[in-house]
Amino acid sequence: MSEAAFRALYRRLREQAPTGTARRHGALGLLTPERVVAAAGEVRTGRTVSLAAPIEVAPGPDNPEPAVHRMIAPTRQESTAHGLHFARDRFAMNVHGDADSHVDALCHVMFDGELYGGVPASTVTPDHAGALTLDLVRDGVVGRGVLLDVPRLRGVPWLEPGDQVTAEDLEAAEAAQGVTAGPGDLLLVRVGHRRRRRSLGAWDPAQARAGLHPEAMRFPAERGVAVLGSDGNNDTAPSAVPGVDYPVHVLAVNAMGVHLLDYLDLEALAEVCSQSARWHFLCVVAPLRLPSATGSPVNPVAVL
């Protein structure tokens, strides 16, 4: 895709984004209280499935800066002593890495000097983010989740790194699975990243990964989805657009105001959905309360 064609698509999707006061929360404005109530009606069995991968603390090809988890108590003496003592630990991580499940805030993607809605990128400083931060989702995101399984559609266990999901793939997956994504939905697209990683080992996804082609973003735009997630980075690598490394991030976050969920683990959910022949469910996303952050580790939960 040429940069000129990408920029034309960017302008078109940006023009379709919410305006006025509705712009403040981006596409989350489509997730109305009525749609949340309807999503609660999706629950049939009460089964819950985590959509997050375990946070990793060992370095690897896709995780050169792993999370740090360190015990700070008890001491050796306290662990065997009488009386009351507490086990305590400390945790730190690079939120936007290529291994751990996380949500991108709307201030995460700067393009041509702007954030979503034309907010100046200068509101994000070395000290903190001043606008469109993670605080927008402080009350969590609860809505109807829809899983589209592209490897299942193609009859393969996973998509190879560099492969690209098109809008036609998403439409075909809808038809094959008997489900339709709609306004306010949390759309999850499986590319099989986690299954390939477990089967063949980790690799550097910055160099090669499966994801959405930029043109595929017309699908969530037309459907009016509130959140987009994947078991990969949502973007392919190498990029389909010369000069723009993360075109799907630019289109989703910066143009459309759609929060992204990156590097989920959708394997268990795909199995449950396949067994039940039901690809929609209540989905609950609860980021940490980090008011000025650009993202957060997250453990989304599907309730079937």
Short mmCIF file of C-alpha atoms in Angstrom, two decimals:
data_model
loop_
_atom_site.label_atom_id
_atom_site.label_comp_id
_atom_site.label_asym_id
_atom_site.label_seq_id
_atom_site.Cartn_x
_atom_site.Cartn_y
_atom_site.Cartn_z
CA MET A 1 0.00 0.00 0.00
CA SER A 2 1.53 3.35 -0.99
CA GLU A 3 1.94 6.08 1.59
CA ALA A 4 -0.38 8.29 -0.48
CA ALA A 5 -3.12 5.62 -0.40
CA PHE A 6 -2.57 5.15 3.34
CA ARG A 7 -2.91 8.86 4.01
CA ALA A 8 -6.10 8.97 1.97
CA LEU A 9 -7.49 6.12 4.08
CA TYR A 10 -6.34 7.89 7.23
CA ARG A 11 -8.21 11.06 6.27
CA ARG A 12 -11.34 9.10 5.38
CA LEU A 13 -11.42 7.19 8.68
CA ARG A 14 -10.62 10.32 10.66
CA GLU A 15 -13.57 12.13 9.06
CA GLN A 16 -15.86 9.26 10.13
CA ALA A 17 -14.73 9.43 13.78
CA PRO A 18 -17.00 10.96 16.44
CA THR A 19 -17.15 14.74 16.63
CA GLY A 20 -17.98 17.31 19.30
CA THR A 21 -18.33 16.09 22.89
CA ALA A 22 -18.61 12.50 21.64
CA ARG A 23 -14.96 12.74 20.59
CA ARG A 24 -13.70 12.85 24.18
CA HIS A 25 -13.86 9.08 24.63
CA GLY A 26 -13.28 8.07 21.04
CA ALA A 27 -15.05 4.95 19.83
CA LEU A 28 -15.94 4.04 23.43
CA GLY A 29 -18.81 6.48 22.99
CA LEU A 30 -20.44 3.79 20.84
CA LEU A 31 -20.55 1.49 23.87
CA THR A 32 -23.74 2.91 25.37
CA PRO A 33 -25.33 1.77 28.66
CA GLU A 34 -28.05 0.07 26.62
CA ARG A 35 -25.44 -1.94 24.73
CA VAL A 36 -23.73 -2.91 27.99
CA VAL A 37 -27.07 -4.20 29.30
CA ALA A 38 -27.61 -6.13 26.08
CA ALA A 39 -24.08 -7.58 26.34
CA ALA A 40 -24.86 -8.87 29.83
CA GLY A 41 -27.65 -10.85 28.21
CA GLU A 42 -25.02 -12.75 26.20
CA VAL A 43 -24.14 -14.83 29.26
CA ARG A 44 -25.46 -18.39 29.02
CA THR A 45 -23.27 -20.76 31.09
CA GLY A 46 -21.33 -18.35 33.32
CA ARG A 47 -18.02 -19.81 32.18
CA THR A 48 -15.13 -17.34 32.32
CA VAL A 49 -12.03 -17.39 30.11
CA SER A 50 -8.96 -15.19 30.52
CA LEU A 51 -7.75 -13.54 27.32
CA ALA A 52 -4.32 -12.58 28.68
CA ALA A 53 -1.01 -14.38 28.50
CA PRO A 54 0.97 -14.85 31.72
CA ILE A 55 3.35 -11.93 32.24
CA GLU A 56 6.89 -13.13 31.53
CA VAL A 57 9.96 -12.20 33.54
CA ALA A 58 12.60 -14.00 31.43
CA PRO A 59 14.21 -12.28 28.42
CA GLY A 60 13.61 -13.66 24.95
CA PRO A 61 13.67 -12.70 21.26
CA ASP A 62 10.32 -10.92 21.64
CA ASN A 63 10.92 -9.73 25.19
CA PRO A 64 14.36 -8.11 25.59
CA GLU A 65 13.06 -5.97 28.47
CA PRO A 66 10.98 -8.42 30.47
CA ALA A 67 8.87 -7.49 33.45
CA VAL A 68 10.65 -7.47 36.80
CA HIS A 69 8.98 -9.30 39.67
CA ARG A 70 10.94 -9.29 42.90
CA MET A 71 10.12 -10.52 46.38
CA ILE A 72 10.88 -7.90 49.03
CA ALA A 73 9.58 -9.87 52.04
CA PRO A 74 9.67 -12.04 54.03
CA THR A 75 13.27 -12.38 55.12
CA ARG A 76 14.60 -15.87 55.76
CA GLN A 77 14.16 -15.29 59.48
CA GLU A 78 10.57 -14.07 59.09
CA SER A 79 9.51 -17.08 57.01
CA THR A 80 10.21 -19.43 59.90
CA ALA A 81 9.50 -17.12 62.85
CA HIS A 82 6.45 -17.15 65.09
CA GLY A 83 3.91 -14.35 64.91
CA LEU A 84 2.57 -12.30 62.03
CA HIS A 85 4.61 -11.52 58.92
CA PHE A 86 3.70 -10.62 55.33
CA ALA A 87 4.96 -11.76 51.97
CA ARG A 88 5.46 -8.70 49.74
CA ASP A 89 6.67 -8.18 46.19
CA ARG A 90 7.36 -5.46 43.62
CA PHE A 91 6.52 -5.43 39.92
CA ALA A 92 7.64 -3.26 36.97
CA MET A 93 7.26 -3.66 33.22
CA ASN A 94 7.54 -2.10 29.77
CA VAL A 95 3.83 -1.83 29.02
CA HIS A 96 4.11 -1.67 25.22
CA GLY A 97 6.39 -4.65 24.65
CA ASP A 98 5.92 -7.54 22.22
CA ALA A 99 5.17 -10.30 24.72
CA ASP A 100 2.70 -9.17 27.38
CA SER A 101 -1.02 -8.49 26.96
CA HIS A 102 -1.82 -4.78 27.23
CA VAL A 103 -4.21 -2.00 26.24
CA ASP A 104 -3.13 1.10 24.33
CA ALA A 105 -4.54 4.42 25.52
CA LEU A 106 -5.53 7.02 22.93
CA CYS A 107 -2.45 9.08 23.77
CA HIS A 108 -0.15 6.22 22.75
CA VAL A 109 0.01 7.01 19.02
CA MET A 110 1.35 10.34 17.76
CA PHE A 111 1.11 11.01 14.02
CA ASP A 112 2.13 14.19 12.23
CA GLY A 113 2.33 16.02 15.54
CA GLU A 114 -1.16 15.11 16.71
CA LEU A 115 -3.04 12.63 18.87
CA TYR A 116 -6.58 11.43 18.21
CA GLY A 117 -9.04 14.24 17.53
CA GLY A 118 -6.34 16.75 16.64
CA VAL A 119 -5.04 17.03 20.20
CA PRO A 120 -1.44 18.32 20.05
CA ALA A 121 1.11 15.57 20.60
CA SER A 122 2.99 18.03 22.81
CA THR A 123 0.50 17.21 25.58
CA VAL A 124 2.60 14.05 26.05
CA THR A 125 5.84 15.06 27.78
CA PRO A 126 8.79 13.15 29.27
CA ASP A 127 7.05 13.52 32.63
CA HIS A 128 3.49 12.46 31.88
CA ALA A 129 0.67 12.27 29.36
CA GLY A 130 -1.74 15.17 29.71
CA ALA A 131 -4.65 14.17 27.49
CA LEU A 132 -6.44 11.06 26.17
CA THR A 133 -4.73 8.97 28.84
CA LEU A 134 -5.61 5.61 30.35
CA ASP A 135 -7.92 7.52 32.67
CA LEU A 136 -10.55 7.36 29.90
CA VAL A 137 -11.04 3.68 30.77
CA ARG A 138 -10.77 4.02 34.54
CA ASP A 139 -14.26 2.50 34.90
CA GLY A 140 -13.32 -0.45 32.72
CA VAL A 141 -14.74 -1.53 29.38
CA VAL A 142 -17.67 -3.94 29.44
CA GLY A 143 -19.48 -4.98 26.29
CA ARG A 144 -20.25 -7.61 23.71
CA GLY A 145 -17.13 -9.40 22.53
CA VAL A 146 -16.87 -11.01 19.09
CA LEU A 147 -14.04 -13.37 18.15
CA LEU A 148 -13.14 -13.81 14.49
CA ASP A 149 -10.76 -16.74 13.97
CA VAL A 150 -8.87 -16.21 10.71
CA PRO A 151 -6.62 -19.32 10.90
CA ARG A 152 -9.76 -21.42 11.43
CA LEU A 153 -11.26 -19.82 8.33
CA ARG A 154 -8.18 -20.68 6.28
CA GLY A 155 -7.82 -24.18 7.71
CA VAL A 156 -4.40 -23.61 9.31
CA PRO A 157 -3.24 -23.56 12.96
CA TRP A 158 -1.82 -20.04 12.66
CA LEU A 159 -0.92 -17.34 10.17
CA GLU A 160 2.75 -17.14 9.35
CA PRO A 161 4.65 -13.96 10.27
CA GLY A 162 4.19 -11.35 7.59
CA ASP A 163 0.76 -12.64 6.56
CA GLN A 164 -1.99 -10.05 6.41
CA VAL A 165 -5.67 -10.22 7.35
CA THR A 166 -7.95 -8.40 4.93
CA ALA A 167 -11.43 -6.96 5.33
CA GLU A 168 -12.62 -9.81 3.11
CA ASP A 169 -11.10 -12.30 5.58
CA LEU A 170 -13.05 -10.71 8.42
CA GLU A 171 -16.29 -10.73 6.45
CA ALA A 172 -15.73 -14.38 5.49
CA ALA A 173 -14.99 -15.31 9.11
CA GLU A 174 -18.25 -13.69 10.17
CA ALA A 175 -20.17 -15.73 7.62
CA ALA A 176 -18.38 -18.99 8.47
CA GLN A 177 -18.87 -18.53 12.22
CA GLY A 178 -22.43 -17.26 12.03
CA VAL A 179 -21.70 -14.03 13.90
CA THR A 180 -21.78 -10.34 13.00
CA ALA A 181 -19.80 -7.58 14.67
CA GLY A 182 -21.82 -4.47 15.40
CA PRO A 183 -21.76 -1.02 17.00
CA GLY A 184 -20.05 -0.88 20.37
CA ASP A 185 -18.59 -4.38 20.11
CA LEU A 186 -15.16 -5.45 21.29
CA LEU A 187 -13.78 -7.11 18.16
CA LEU A 188 -11.05 -9.72 18.72
CA VAL A 189 -9.13 -11.09 15.76
CA ARG A 190 -7.15 -14.31 16.18
CA VAL A 191 -4.07 -14.79 13.98
CA GLY A 192 -2.61 -17.70 15.99
CA HIS A 193 0.44 -15.82 17.30
CA ARG A 194 0.37 -17.52 20.70
CA ARG A 195 -0.11 -21.03 19.30
CA ARG A 196 2.82 -20.58 16.90
CA ARG A 197 4.98 -19.20 19.70
CA ARG A 198 4.23 -22.18 21.95
CA SER A 199 4.78 -24.66 19.13
CA LEU A 200 7.92 -23.23 17.50
CA GLY A 201 9.35 -20.92 20.15
CA ALA A 202 9.60 -17.16 20.42
CA TRP A 203 10.94 -14.99 17.61
CA ASP A 204 11.37 -11.27 17.08
CA PRO A 205 7.92 -10.02 16.01
CA ALA A 206 9.32 -6.56 15.35
CA GLN A 207 10.83 -8.10 12.22
CA ALA A 208 7.95 -10.38 11.17
CA ARG A 209 4.43 -10.88 12.52
CA ALA A 210 0.94 -11.54 11.22
CA GLY A 211 -1.70 -8.86 11.59
CA LEU A 212 -4.26 -6.70 9.85
CA HIS A 213 -3.69 -5.04 6.52
CA PRO A 214 -4.40 -1.30 6.80
CA GLU A 215 -7.30 -1.59 4.35
CA ALA A 216 -8.92 -4.06 6.76
CA MET A 217 -9.59 -1.14 9.10
CA ARG A 218 -12.58 -0.19 7.00
CA PHE A 219 -14.26 -3.27 8.53
CA PRO A 220 -14.24 -2.10 12.20
CA ALA A 221 -15.00 1.43 10.98
CA GLU A 222 -18.11 0.28 9.09
CA ARG A 223 -19.19 -1.96 11.97
CA GLY A 224 -18.66 0.78 14.55
CA VAL A 225 -16.65 -1.35 16.97
CA ALA A 226 -15.52 0.25 20.23
CA VAL A 227 -12.35 -1.77 20.88
CA LEU A 228 -10.09 -3.85 18.63
CA GLY A 229 -7.84 -6.62 19.92
CA SER A 230 -5.62 -9.39 18.64
CA ASP A 231 -3.29 -12.13 19.85
CA GLY A 232 -0.58 -10.29 17.90
CA ASN A 233 0.25 -6.62 17.65
CA ASN A 234 -2.73 -5.90 15.34
CA ASP A 235 -0.15 -4.60 12.84
CA THR A 236 1.82 -6.77 10.45
CA ALA A 237 5.59 -6.69 10.10
CA PRO A 238 7.16 -5.78 7.83
CA SER A 239 4.74 -2.89 7.47
CA ALA A 240 2.47 -2.82 4.45
CA VAL A 241 3.10 0.93 4.18
CA PRO A 242 6.62 2.17 3.39
CA GLY A 243 7.54 4.92 5.83
CA VAL A 244 4.81 4.08 8.37
CA ASP A 245 5.83 1.26 10.71
CA TYR A 246 2.50 0.75 12.51
CA PRO A 247 -0.25 1.80 10.11
CA VAL A 248 -3.05 -0.08 11.91
CA HIS A 249 -2.12 1.62 15.18
CA VAL A 250 -2.21 4.98 13.41
CA LEU A 251 -5.60 4.27 11.84
CA ALA A 252 -7.23 2.68 14.90
CA VAL A 253 -5.92 4.83 17.74
CA ASN A 254 -5.03 8.11 16.06
CA ALA A 255 -7.68 8.38 13.33
CA MET A 256 -10.63 6.40 14.75
CA GLY A 257 -10.18 6.73 18.51
CA VAL A 258 -10.28 2.95 19.01
CA HIS A 259 -8.46 1.50 22.01
CA LEU A 260 -6.27 -1.45 21.00
CA LEU A 261 -5.64 -4.67 22.90
CA ASP A 262 -2.27 -6.12 21.86
CA TYR A 263 -0.79 -9.59 22.37
CA LEU A 264 -3.81 -11.24 23.91
CA ASP A 265 -4.03 -15.01 24.28
CA LEU A 266 -7.11 -16.15 22.37
CA GLU A 267 -6.36 -19.89 22.20
CA ALA A 268 -8.56 -21.00 25.10
CA LEU A 269 -11.38 -18.71 23.99
CA ALA A 270 -11.22 -20.01 20.41
CA GLU A 271 -11.50 -23.58 21.66
CA VAL A 272 -14.48 -22.80 23.90
CA CYS A 273 -16.23 -20.85 21.14
CA SER A 274 -15.64 -23.65 18.65
CA GLN A 275 -17.02 -26.27 21.04
CA SER A 276 -20.13 -24.22 21.75
CA ALA A 277 -20.50 -22.95 18.16
CA ARG A 278 -20.94 -19.49 19.65
CA TRP A 279 -18.52 -16.69 18.88
CA HIS A 280 -19.98 -13.80 20.90
CA PHE A 281 -19.90 -13.26 24.65
CA LEU A 282 -19.76 -10.68 27.42
CA CYS A 283 -16.25 -9.21 27.60
CA VAL A 284 -14.82 -7.34 30.59
CA VAL A 285 -11.60 -5.30 30.37
CA ALA A 286 -10.26 -3.71 33.56
CA PRO A 287 -6.98 -1.76 33.15
CA LEU A 288 -5.00 -0.53 36.14
CA ARG A 289 -5.83 2.91 37.55
CA LEU A 290 -2.86 4.79 36.09
CA PRO A 291 -4.34 8.24 35.37
CA SER A 292 -1.55 9.68 33.20
CA ALA A 293 -0.38 6.46 31.55
CA THR A 294 -0.27 5.57 27.85
CA GLY A 295 -1.31 1.96 28.47
CA SER A 296 -1.66 -0.81 31.00
CA PRO A 297 -1.16 -4.54 31.39
CA VAL A 298 -4.59 -6.08 31.20
CA ASN A 299 -6.39 -9.36 31.79
CA PRO A 300 -9.60 -9.24 29.72
CA VAL A 301 -12.16 -11.88 30.64
CA ALA A 302 -14.78 -13.43 28.39
CA VAL A 303 -17.98 -14.58 30.11
CA LEU A 304 -19.96 -17.12 28.10
#
